[in-house]
mmCIF file with all atom_site columns, C-alpha atoms in Angstrom:
data_model
loop_
_atom_site.group_PDB
_atom_site.id
_atom_site.type_symbol
_atom_site.label_atom_id
_atom_site.label_alt_id
_atom_site.label_comp_id
_atom_site.label_asym_id
_atom_site.label_entity_id
_atom_site.label_seq_id
_atom_site.pdbx_PDB_ins_code
_atom_site.Cartn_x
_atom_site.Cartn_y
_atom_site.Cartn_z
_atom_site.occupancy
_atom_site.B_iso_or_equiv
_atom_site.pdbx_formal_charge
_atom_site.auth_seq_id
_atom_site.auth_comp_id
_atom_site.auth_asym_id
_atom_site.auth_atom_id
_atom_site.pdbx_PDB_model_num
ATOM 1   C CA . MET A 1 1   ? 7.740   -2.127  2.596   1.00 0.00 ? 1   MET A CA 1
ATOM 2   C CA . ARG A 1 2   ? 10.925  -1.177  0.709   1.00 0.00 ? 2   ARG A CA 1
ATOM 3   C CA . ARG A 1 3   ? 10.867  1.443   -2.043  1.00 0.00 ? 3   ARG A CA 1
ATOM 4   C CA . SER A 1 4   ? 12.808  -0.886  -4.329  1.00 0.00 ? 4   SER A CA 1
ATOM 5   C CA . LEU A 1 5   ? 9.847   -3.301  -4.302  1.00 0.00 ? 5   LEU A CA 1
ATOM 6   C CA . LEU A 1 6   ? 7.660   -0.556  -5.747  1.00 0.00 ? 6   LEU A CA 1
ATOM 7   C CA . ALA A 1 7   ? 10.159  0.741   -8.312  1.00 0.00 ? 7   ALA A CA 1
ATOM 8   C CA . GLY A 1 8   ? 9.847   -2.179  -10.721 1.00 0.00 ? 8   GLY A CA 1
ATOM 9   C CA . PRO A 1 9   ? 7.417   -2.695  -13.620 1.00 0.00 ? 9   PRO A CA 1
ATOM 10  C CA . VAL A 1 10  ? 3.878   -1.850  -12.564 1.00 0.00 ? 10  VAL A CA 1
ATOM 11  C CA . LEU A 1 11  ? 2.517   -5.266  -13.605 1.00 0.00 ? 11  LEU A CA 1
ATOM 12  C CA . GLU A 1 12  ? 4.885   -6.814  -11.053 1.00 0.00 ? 12  GLU A CA 1
ATOM 13  C CA . VAL A 1 13  ? 4.252   -4.203  -8.378  1.00 0.00 ? 13  VAL A CA 1
ATOM 14  C CA . ALA A 1 14  ? 0.437   -4.364  -8.510  1.00 0.00 ? 14  ALA A CA 1
ATOM 15  C CA . PRO A 1 15  ? -0.037  -7.994  -7.373  1.00 0.00 ? 15  PRO A CA 1
ATOM 16  C CA . ARG A 1 16  ? 2.752   -7.466  -4.841  1.00 0.00 ? 16  ARG A CA 1
ATOM 17  C CA . LEU A 1 17  ? 0.492   -4.972  -3.036  1.00 0.00 ? 17  LEU A CA 1
ATOM 18  C CA . LEU A 1 18  ? -2.196  -7.582  -2.334  1.00 0.00 ? 18  LEU A CA 1
ATOM 19  C CA . GLY A 1 19  ? -2.183  -8.365  1.368   1.00 0.00 ? 19  GLY A CA 1
ATOM 20  C CA . THR A 1 20  ? -0.190  -5.279  2.303   1.00 0.00 ? 20  THR A CA 1
ATOM 21  C CA . VAL A 1 21  ? -1.656  -2.786  4.779   1.00 0.00 ? 21  VAL A CA 1
ATOM 22  C CA . LEU A 1 22  ? -2.490  0.875   4.250   1.00 0.00 ? 22  LEU A CA 1
ATOM 23  C CA . ARG A 1 23  ? -2.733  2.715   7.575   1.00 0.00 ? 23  ARG A CA 1
ATOM 24  C CA . SER A 1 24  ? -4.060  6.280   7.861   1.00 0.00 ? 24  SER A CA 1
ATOM 25  C CA . THR A 1 25  ? -3.891  8.424   10.996  1.00 0.00 ? 25  THR A CA 1
ATOM 26  C CA . THR A 1 26  ? -5.904  11.647  11.304  1.00 0.00 ? 26  THR A CA 1
ATOM 27  C CA . PRO A 1 27  ? -7.011  13.748  14.302  1.00 0.00 ? 27  PRO A CA 1
ATOM 28  C CA . GLU A 1 28  ? -10.088 11.484  14.429  1.00 0.00 ? 28  GLU A CA 1
ATOM 29  C CA . GLY A 1 29  ? -8.013  8.343   14.909  1.00 0.00 ? 29  GLY A CA 1
ATOM 30  C CA . THR A 1 30  ? -6.399  5.536   12.927  1.00 0.00 ? 30  THR A CA 1
ATOM 31  C CA . VAL A 1 31  ? -7.883  3.170   10.350  1.00 0.00 ? 31  VAL A CA 1
ATOM 32  C CA . ALA A 1 32  ? -5.957  0.430   8.564   1.00 0.00 ? 32  ALA A CA 1
ATOM 33  C CA . VAL A 1 33  ? -6.990  -1.857  5.715   1.00 0.00 ? 33  VAL A CA 1
ATOM 34  C CA . ARG A 1 34  ? -5.524  -5.003  4.210   1.00 0.00 ? 34  ARG A CA 1
ATOM 35  C CA . LEU A 1 35  ? -5.518  -4.420  0.456   1.00 0.00 ? 35  LEU A CA 1
ATOM 36  C CA . THR A 1 36  ? -7.494  -7.029  -1.480  1.00 0.00 ? 36  THR A CA 1
ATOM 37  C CA . GLU A 1 37  ? -7.932  -5.532  -4.975  1.00 0.00 ? 37  GLU A CA 1
ATOM 38  C CA . VAL A 1 38  ? -5.779  -3.258  -7.165  1.00 0.00 ? 38  VAL A CA 1
ATOM 39  C CA . GLU A 1 39  ? -5.409  -2.127  -10.797 1.00 0.00 ? 39  GLU A CA 1
ATOM 40  C CA . ALA A 1 40  ? -2.215  -1.361  -12.737 1.00 0.00 ? 40  ALA A CA 1
ATOM 41  C CA . TYR A 1 41  ? -1.812  1.724   -14.971 1.00 0.00 ? 41  TYR A CA 1
ATOM 42  C CA . ASP A 1 42  ? 1.286   1.935   -17.163 1.00 0.00 ? 42  ASP A CA 1
ATOM 43  C CA . GLY A 1 43  ? 1.710   5.614   -18.017 1.00 0.00 ? 43  GLY A CA 1
ATOM 44  C CA . PRO A 1 44  ? 2.462   6.599   -21.638 1.00 0.00 ? 44  PRO A CA 1
ATOM 45  C CA . THR A 1 45  ? 1.903   3.053   -22.962 1.00 0.00 ? 45  THR A CA 1
ATOM 46  C CA . ASP A 1 46  ? -1.564  2.828   -21.445 1.00 0.00 ? 46  ASP A CA 1
ATOM 47  C CA . PRO A 1 47  ? -4.542  4.807   -22.842 1.00 0.00 ? 47  PRO A CA 1
ATOM 48  C CA . GLY A 1 48  ? -6.367  4.164   -19.559 1.00 0.00 ? 48  GLY A CA 1
ATOM 49  C CA . SER A 1 49  ? -3.724  6.003   -17.535 1.00 0.00 ? 49  SER A CA 1
ATOM 50  C CA . HIS A 1 50  ? -3.895  9.632   -16.403 1.00 0.00 ? 50  HIS A CA 1
ATOM 51  C CA . ALA A 1 51  ? -0.280  9.968   -17.587 1.00 0.00 ? 51  ALA A CA 1
ATOM 52  C CA . TYR A 1 52  ? -0.957  8.756   -21.134 1.00 0.00 ? 52  TYR A CA 1
ATOM 53  C CA . ARG A 1 53  ? -0.798  12.272  -22.624 1.00 0.00 ? 53  ARG A CA 1
ATOM 54  C CA . GLY A 1 54  ? 2.039   13.564  -20.467 1.00 0.00 ? 54  GLY A CA 1
ATOM 55  C CA . GLN A 1 55  ? 2.544   15.457  -17.253 1.00 0.00 ? 55  GLN A CA 1
ATOM 56  C CA . THR A 1 56  ? -0.018  17.913  -15.880 1.00 0.00 ? 56  THR A CA 1
ATOM 57  C CA . PRO A 1 57  ? -0.427  19.588  -12.481 1.00 0.00 ? 57  PRO A CA 1
ATOM 58  C CA . ARG A 1 58  ? -3.010  16.936  -11.643 1.00 0.00 ? 58  ARG A CA 1
ATOM 59  C CA . ASN A 1 59  ? -0.836  13.878  -12.338 1.00 0.00 ? 59  ASN A CA 1
ATOM 60  C CA . ALA A 1 60  ? 2.614   15.286  -11.442 1.00 0.00 ? 60  ALA A CA 1
ATOM 61  C CA . VAL A 1 61  ? 3.038   12.900  -8.493  1.00 0.00 ? 61  VAL A CA 1
ATOM 62  C CA . MET A 1 62  ? 3.022   9.962   -10.925 1.00 0.00 ? 62  MET A CA 1
ATOM 63  C CA . PHE A 1 63  ? 6.263   11.241  -12.472 1.00 0.00 ? 63  PHE A CA 1
ATOM 64  C CA . GLY A 1 64  ? 8.124   11.193  -9.148  1.00 0.00 ? 64  GLY A CA 1
ATOM 65  C CA . PRO A 1 65  ? 9.655   8.377   -7.133  1.00 0.00 ? 65  PRO A CA 1
ATOM 66  C CA . ALA A 1 66  ? 7.840   5.153   -6.308  1.00 0.00 ? 66  ALA A CA 1
ATOM 67  C CA . GLY A 1 67  ? 6.032   4.860   -2.995  1.00 0.00 ? 67  GLY A CA 1
ATOM 68  C CA . PHE A 1 68  ? 4.170   8.176   -3.059  1.00 0.00 ? 68  PHE A CA 1
ATOM 69  C CA . LEU A 1 69  ? 0.382   8.534   -2.977  1.00 0.00 ? 69  LEU A CA 1
ATOM 70  C CA . TYR A 1 70  ? -1.444  9.948   -6.001  1.00 0.00 ? 70  TYR A CA 1
ATOM 71  C CA . VAL A 1 71  ? -4.953  11.103  -5.045  1.00 0.00 ? 71  VAL A CA 1
ATOM 72  C CA . TYR A 1 72  ? -7.428  12.449  -7.587  1.00 0.00 ? 72  TYR A CA 1
ATOM 73  C CA . PHE A 1 73  ? -11.032 13.677  -7.600  1.00 0.00 ? 73  PHE A CA 1
ATOM 74  C CA . THR A 1 74  ? -13.441 12.023  -10.010 1.00 0.00 ? 74  THR A CA 1
ATOM 75  C CA . TYR A 1 75  ? -17.046 12.411  -11.167 1.00 0.00 ? 75  TYR A CA 1
ATOM 76  C CA . GLY A 1 76  ? -17.268 15.605  -9.127  1.00 0.00 ? 76  GLY A CA 1
ATOM 77  C CA . MET A 1 77  ? -17.829 13.667  -5.913  1.00 0.00 ? 77  MET A CA 1
ATOM 78  C CA . HIS A 1 78  ? -15.232 10.966  -5.133  1.00 0.00 ? 78  HIS A CA 1
ATOM 79  C CA . PHE A 1 79  ? -11.559 10.690  -4.277  1.00 0.00 ? 79  PHE A CA 1
ATOM 80  C CA . CYS A 1 80  ? -9.520  7.704   -5.468  1.00 0.00 ? 80  CYS A CA 1
ATOM 81  C CA . MET A 1 81  ? -5.900  6.890   -4.661  1.00 0.00 ? 81  MET A CA 1
ATOM 82  C CA . ASN A 1 82  ? -2.917  5.188   -6.264  1.00 0.00 ? 82  ASN A CA 1
ATOM 83  C CA . VAL A 1 83  ? 0.529   4.054   -5.188  1.00 0.00 ? 83  VAL A CA 1
ATOM 84  C CA . VAL A 1 84  ? 3.163   5.421   -7.589  1.00 0.00 ? 84  VAL A CA 1
ATOM 85  C CA . ALA A 1 85  ? 5.272   2.622   -9.079  1.00 0.00 ? 85  ALA A CA 1
ATOM 86  C CA . GLY A 1 86  ? 8.245   2.225   -11.409 1.00 0.00 ? 86  GLY A CA 1
ATOM 87  C CA . PRO A 1 87  ? 11.386  4.334   -11.847 1.00 0.00 ? 87  PRO A CA 1
ATOM 88  C CA . GLU A 1 88  ? 11.214  8.083   -11.338 1.00 0.00 ? 88  GLU A CA 1
ATOM 89  C CA . GLY A 1 89  ? 10.238  9.874   -14.550 1.00 0.00 ? 89  GLY A CA 1
ATOM 90  C CA . GLN A 1 90  ? 8.419   6.849   -15.973 1.00 0.00 ? 90  GLN A CA 1
ATOM 91  C CA . PRO A 1 91  ? 4.892   7.390   -14.678 1.00 0.00 ? 91  PRO A CA 1
ATOM 92  C CA . SER A 1 92  ? 2.948   4.354   -13.600 1.00 0.00 ? 92  SER A CA 1
ATOM 93  C CA . ALA A 1 93  ? 0.690   3.746   -10.651 1.00 0.00 ? 93  ALA A CA 1
ATOM 94  C CA . VAL A 1 94  ? -1.466  1.156   -8.931  1.00 0.00 ? 94  VAL A CA 1
ATOM 95  C CA . LEU A 1 95  ? -5.062  2.127   -8.184  1.00 0.00 ? 95  LEU A CA 1
ATOM 96  C CA . LEU A 1 96  ? -6.144  0.826   -4.772  1.00 0.00 ? 96  LEU A CA 1
ATOM 97  C CA . ARG A 1 97  ? -9.619  -0.596  -5.345  1.00 0.00 ? 97  ARG A CA 1
ATOM 98  C CA . ALA A 1 98  ? -10.647 -2.399  -2.159  1.00 0.00 ? 98  ALA A CA 1
ATOM 99  C CA . GLY A 1 99  ? -9.591  -3.653  1.241   1.00 0.00 ? 99  GLY A CA 1
ATOM 100 C CA . GLU A 1 100 ? -10.607 -5.235  4.537   1.00 0.00 ? 100 GLU A CA 1
ATOM 101 C CA . VAL A 1 101 ? -10.671 -2.938  7.560   1.00 0.00 ? 101 VAL A CA 1
ATOM 102 C CA . ILE A 1 102 ? -8.397  -4.510  10.197  1.00 0.00 ? 102 ILE A CA 1
ATOM 103 C CA . GLU A 1 103 ? -7.947  -1.559  12.573  1.00 0.00 ? 103 GLU A CA 1
ATOM 104 C CA . GLY A 1 104 ? -10.236 1.301   13.592  1.00 0.00 ? 104 GLY A CA 1
ATOM 105 C CA . ILE A 1 105 ? -13.407 -0.362  12.367  1.00 0.00 ? 105 ILE A CA 1
ATOM 106 C CA . GLU A 1 106 ? -15.645 1.813   14.552  1.00 0.00 ? 106 GLU A CA 1
ATOM 107 C CA . LEU A 1 107 ? -14.222 4.986   12.968  1.00 0.00 ? 107 LEU A CA 1
ATOM 108 C CA . ALA A 1 108 ? -14.544 3.466   9.485   1.00 0.00 ? 108 ALA A CA 1
ATOM 109 C CA . ARG A 1 109 ? -18.202 2.657   10.190  1.00 0.00 ? 109 ARG A CA 1
ATOM 110 C CA . LEU A 1 110 ? -18.802 6.227   11.360  1.00 0.00 ? 110 LEU A CA 1
ATOM 111 C CA . ARG A 1 111 ? -17.193 7.709   8.238   1.00 0.00 ? 111 ARG A CA 1
ATOM 112 C CA . ARG A 1 112 ? -19.198 5.423   5.979   1.00 0.00 ? 112 ARG A CA 1
ATOM 113 C CA . ASN A 1 113 ? -22.397 5.815   8.018   1.00 0.00 ? 113 ASN A CA 1
ATOM 114 C CA . GLN A 1 114 ? -22.672 2.033   8.260   1.00 0.00 ? 114 GLN A CA 1
ATOM 115 C CA . PRO A 1 115 ? -24.142 -0.080  11.083  1.00 0.00 ? 115 PRO A CA 1
ATOM 116 C CA . ALA A 1 116 ? -22.122 -2.908  12.598  1.00 0.00 ? 116 ALA A CA 1
ATOM 117 C CA . SER A 1 117 ? -22.852 -6.137  10.733  1.00 0.00 ? 117 SER A CA 1
ATOM 118 C CA . LYS A 1 118 ? -20.922 -8.750  8.816   1.00 0.00 ? 118 LYS A CA 1
ATOM 119 C CA . LYS A 1 119 ? -22.367 -7.570  5.484   1.00 0.00 ? 119 LYS A CA 1
ATOM 120 C CA . SER A 1 120 ? -21.871 -3.855  6.195   1.00 0.00 ? 120 SER A CA 1
ATOM 121 C CA . ASP A 1 121 ? -18.301 -4.384  7.381   1.00 0.00 ? 121 ASP A CA 1
ATOM 122 C CA . ARG A 1 122 ? -17.530 -6.183  4.115   1.00 0.00 ? 122 ARG A CA 1
ATOM 123 C CA . ASP A 1 123 ? -18.590 -3.049  2.242   1.00 0.00 ? 123 ASP A CA 1
ATOM 124 C CA . LEU A 1 124 ? -16.721 -0.462  4.337   1.00 0.00 ? 124 LEU A CA 1
ATOM 125 C CA . ALA A 1 125 ? -13.760 -0.232  1.930   1.00 0.00 ? 125 ALA A CA 1
ATOM 126 C CA . ARG A 1 126 ? -15.175 -2.161  -1.043  1.00 0.00 ? 126 ARG A CA 1
ATOM 127 C CA . GLY A 1 127 ? -14.464 0.085   -4.024  1.00 0.00 ? 127 GLY A CA 1
ATOM 128 C CA . PRO A 1 128 ? -11.882 2.865   -4.525  1.00 0.00 ? 128 PRO A CA 1
ATOM 129 C CA . ALA A 1 129 ? -14.087 5.764   -3.336  1.00 0.00 ? 129 ALA A CA 1
ATOM 130 C CA . ARG A 1 130 ? -15.285 3.896   -0.242  1.00 0.00 ? 130 ARG A CA 1
ATOM 131 C CA . LEU A 1 131 ? -11.687 2.979   0.532   1.00 0.00 ? 131 LEU A CA 1
ATOM 132 C CA . CYS A 1 132 ? -10.711 6.659   0.630   1.00 0.00 ? 132 CYS A CA 1
ATOM 133 C CA . VAL A 1 133 ? -13.695 7.547   2.811   1.00 0.00 ? 133 VAL A CA 1
ATOM 134 C CA . ALA A 1 134 ? -13.039 4.736   5.295   1.00 0.00 ? 134 ALA A CA 1
ATOM 135 C CA . LEU A 1 135 ? -9.405  5.805   5.638   1.00 0.00 ? 135 LEU A CA 1
ATOM 136 C CA . GLY A 1 136 ? -10.214 9.526   5.782   1.00 0.00 ? 136 GLY A CA 1
ATOM 137 C CA . ILE A 1 137 ? -8.040  10.276  2.750   1.00 0.00 ? 137 ILE A CA 1
ATOM 138 C CA . GLY A 1 138 ? -8.840  13.223  0.486   1.00 0.00 ? 138 GLY A CA 1
ATOM 139 C CA . ARG A 1 139 ? -7.013  15.743  -1.641  1.00 0.00 ? 139 ARG A CA 1
ATOM 140 C CA . GLU A 1 140 ? -4.587  16.595  1.172   1.00 0.00 ? 140 GLU A CA 1
ATOM 141 C CA . GLY A 1 141 ? -3.164  13.066  0.915   1.00 0.00 ? 141 GLY A CA 1
ATOM 142 C CA . ASN A 1 142 ? -1.854  13.670  -2.607  1.00 0.00 ? 142 ASN A CA 1
ATOM 143 C CA . GLY A 1 143 ? 1.941   13.509  -2.658  1.00 0.00 ? 143 GLY A CA 1
ATOM 144 C CA . THR A 1 144 ? 2.298   11.731  0.700   1.00 0.00 ? 144 THR A CA 1
ATOM 145 C CA . ASP A 1 145 ? 5.397   9.565   1.001   1.00 0.00 ? 145 ASP A CA 1
ATOM 146 C CA . LEU A 1 146 ? 3.913   6.250   2.132   1.00 0.00 ? 146 LEU A CA 1
ATOM 147 C CA . LEU A 1 147 ? 7.307   4.919   3.191   1.00 0.00 ? 147 LEU A CA 1
ATOM 148 C CA . ALA A 1 148 ? 8.535   7.904   5.216   1.00 0.00 ? 148 ALA A CA 1
ATOM 149 C CA . LYS A 1 149 ? 9.045   7.488   8.935   1.00 0.00 ? 149 LYS A CA 1
ATOM 150 C CA . ASN A 1 150 ? 6.099   8.875   10.922  1.00 0.00 ? 150 ASN A CA 1
ATOM 151 C CA . SER A 1 151 ? 4.034   9.467   7.760   1.00 0.00 ? 151 SER A CA 1
ATOM 152 C CA . SER A 1 152 ? 0.336   10.006  8.450   1.00 0.00 ? 152 SER A CA 1
ATOM 153 C CA . ILE A 1 153 ? -0.438  7.472   5.682   1.00 0.00 ? 153 ILE A CA 1
ATOM 154 C CA . GLU A 1 154 ? 1.758   4.365   5.717   1.00 0.00 ? 154 GLU A CA 1
ATOM 155 C CA . LEU A 1 155 ? 2.126   1.392   3.399   1.00 0.00 ? 155 LEU A CA 1
ATOM 156 C CA . LEU A 1 156 ? 3.151   -1.589  5.533   1.00 0.00 ? 156 LEU A CA 1
ATOM 157 C CA . LYS A 1 157 ? 4.178   -5.121  4.666   1.00 0.00 ? 157 LYS A CA 1
ATOM 158 C CA . GLY A 1 158 ? 1.246   -6.690  6.498   1.00 0.00 ? 158 GLY A CA 1
ATOM 159 C CA . PRO A 1 159 ? 0.334   -10.377 6.149   1.00 0.00 ? 159 PRO A CA 1
ATOM 160 C CA . GLY A 1 160 ? 0.967   -10.343 2.401   1.00 0.00 ? 160 GLY A CA 1
ATOM 161 C CA . PHE A 1 161 ? -0.565  -12.786 -0.065  1.00 0.00 ? 161 PHE A CA 1
ATOM 162 C CA . ASP A 1 162 ? 1.360   -15.840 -1.259  1.00 0.00 ? 162 ASP A CA 1
ATOM 163 C CA . GLY A 1 163 ? -1.223  -17.392 -3.555  1.00 0.00 ? 163 GLY A CA 1
ATOM 164 C CA . GLU A 1 164 ? -1.999  -16.833 -7.214  1.00 0.00 ? 164 GLU A CA 1
ATOM 165 C CA . PRO A 1 165 ? -4.013  -13.621 -7.666  1.00 0.00 ? 165 PRO A CA 1
ATOM 166 C CA . ALA A 1 166 ? -7.098  -13.539 -9.814  1.00 0.00 ? 166 ALA A CA 1
ATOM 167 C CA . THR A 1 167 ? -6.867  -11.217 -12.823 1.00 0.00 ? 167 THR A CA 1
ATOM 168 C CA . GLY A 1 168 ? -9.346  -9.553  -15.127 1.00 0.00 ? 168 GLY A CA 1
ATOM 169 C CA . PRO A 1 169 ? -10.194 -6.362  -17.015 1.00 0.00 ? 169 PRO A CA 1
ATOM 170 C CA . ARG A 1 170 ? -10.073 -3.017  -15.251 1.00 0.00 ? 170 ARG A CA 1
ATOM 171 C CA . VAL A 1 171 ? -13.304 -1.399  -14.151 1.00 0.00 ? 171 VAL A CA 1
ATOM 172 C CA . GLY A 1 172 ? -15.211 1.244   -16.102 1.00 0.00 ? 172 GLY A CA 1
ATOM 173 C CA . LEU A 1 173 ? -12.585 2.156   -18.729 1.00 0.00 ? 173 LEU A CA 1
ATOM 174 C CA . ARG A 1 174 ? -13.315 3.451   -22.230 1.00 0.00 ? 174 ARG A CA 1
ATOM 175 C CA . GLU A 1 175 ? -9.746  2.840   -23.472 1.00 0.00 ? 175 GLU A CA 1
ATOM 176 C CA . ALA A 1 176 ? -7.683  -0.370  -23.130 1.00 0.00 ? 176 ALA A CA 1
ATOM 177 C CA . ALA A 1 177 ? -10.601 -1.930  -21.286 1.00 0.00 ? 177 ALA A CA 1
ATOM 178 C CA . ASP A 1 178 ? -9.641  -5.476  -22.271 1.00 0.00 ? 178 ASP A CA 1
ATOM 179 C CA . ARG A 1 179 ? -6.232  -5.524  -20.562 1.00 0.00 ? 179 ARG A CA 1
ATOM 180 C CA . PRO A 1 180 ? -6.346  -7.965  -17.599 1.00 0.00 ? 180 PRO A CA 1
ATOM 181 C CA . TRP A 1 181 ? -4.562  -5.553  -15.279 1.00 0.00 ? 181 TRP A CA 1
ATOM 182 C CA . ARG A 1 182 ? -6.897  -5.803  -12.305 1.00 0.00 ? 182 ARG A CA 1
ATOM 183 C CA . PHE A 1 183 ? -5.605  -8.114  -9.565  1.00 0.00 ? 183 PHE A CA 1
ATOM 184 C CA . TRP A 1 184 ? -7.477  -9.395  -6.523  1.00 0.00 ? 184 TRP A CA 1
ATOM 185 C CA . ILE A 1 185 ? -7.352  -12.024 -3.807  1.00 0.00 ? 185 ILE A CA 1
ATOM 186 C CA . PRO A 1 186 ? -9.602  -14.904 -4.922  1.00 0.00 ? 186 PRO A CA 1
ATOM 187 C CA . ASP A 1 187 ? -12.757 -15.590 -2.890  1.00 0.00 ? 187 ASP A CA 1
ATOM 188 C CA . GLU A 1 188 ? -12.233 -12.412 -0.875  1.00 0.00 ? 188 GLU A CA 1
ATOM 189 C CA . PRO A 1 189 ? -15.638 -10.862 -0.007  1.00 0.00 ? 189 PRO A CA 1
ATOM 190 C CA . THR A 1 190 ? -14.324 -7.287  0.103   1.00 0.00 ? 190 THR A CA 1
ATOM 191 C CA . VAL A 1 191 ? -13.397 -7.278  -3.598  1.00 0.00 ? 191 VAL A CA 1
ATOM 192 C CA . SER A 1 192 ? -15.590 -4.856  -5.562  1.00 0.00 ? 192 SER A CA 1
ATOM 193 C CA . THR A 1 193 ? -18.113 -5.800  -8.230  1.00 0.00 ? 193 THR A CA 1
ATOM 194 C CA . TYR A 1 194 ? -16.829 -5.650  -11.814 1.00 0.00 ? 194 TYR A CA 1
ATOM 195 C CA . ARG A 1 195 ? -18.565 -3.040  -13.960 1.00 0.00 ? 195 ARG A CA 1
ATOM 196 C CA . PRO A 1 196 ? -17.536 -2.381  -17.585 1.00 0.00 ? 196 PRO A CA 1
ATOM 197 C CA . HIS A 1 197 ? -17.700 1.115   -19.028 1.00 0.00 ? 197 HIS A CA 1
ATOM 198 C CA . VAL A 1 198 ? -21.151 1.967   -20.386 1.00 0.00 ? 198 VAL A CA 1
ATOM 199 C CA . PRO A 1 199 ? -21.190 4.804   -22.956 1.00 0.00 ? 199 PRO A CA 1
ATOM 200 C CA . LYS A 1 200 ? -23.618 7.588   -22.131 1.00 0.00 ? 200 LYS A CA 1
ATOM 201 C CA . LYS A 1 201 ? -26.573 7.819   -24.465 1.00 0.00 ? 201 LYS A CA 1
ATOM 202 C CA . ARG A 1 202 ? -27.045 11.112  -26.203 1.00 0.00 ? 202 ARG A CA 1
ATOM 203 C CA . SER A 1 203 ? -30.470 12.634  -25.738 1.00 0.00 ? 203 SER A CA 1
#
């Protein structure tokens, strides 16, 4: 994967990531997934983006070069990860939502505490938090150069996806929820279930 392919507009980069492979190597071993679902976030023009209100220590990676990993902690329990896109200084990123485990499936099952079955294997990396768990990626992955030689987390060309991606609204957003900036491989069983944002009821 060339950095120039990630440095363009995020709405072009996001579908380009479908069918690419994210490969993570830790002391436990290696797990790789073929990416099947992603979401685009367009920085200061996008109320749904972490960079909408400017740079903070949390989102600083988004303001750097394309091809780096932005990892954040959410809901006090989960890590999610993004590939930084666009030109340096213009923060945009692609949230990695789901994938198919194609290497290291035994380790992925162990991390997810899942038995070996067709249904369970479909769910190993189905959703952004599960994807991080299956790959063994946490806070320490933030700022990793995915394109660097010998990186512990690599973004690889993989089989790619030549068809027309399906598109729809992003998951669980309060702001800009109607933008069809989620992209996925049609009829792919590892794609996560769509859930709109539900406002919390005040007691």
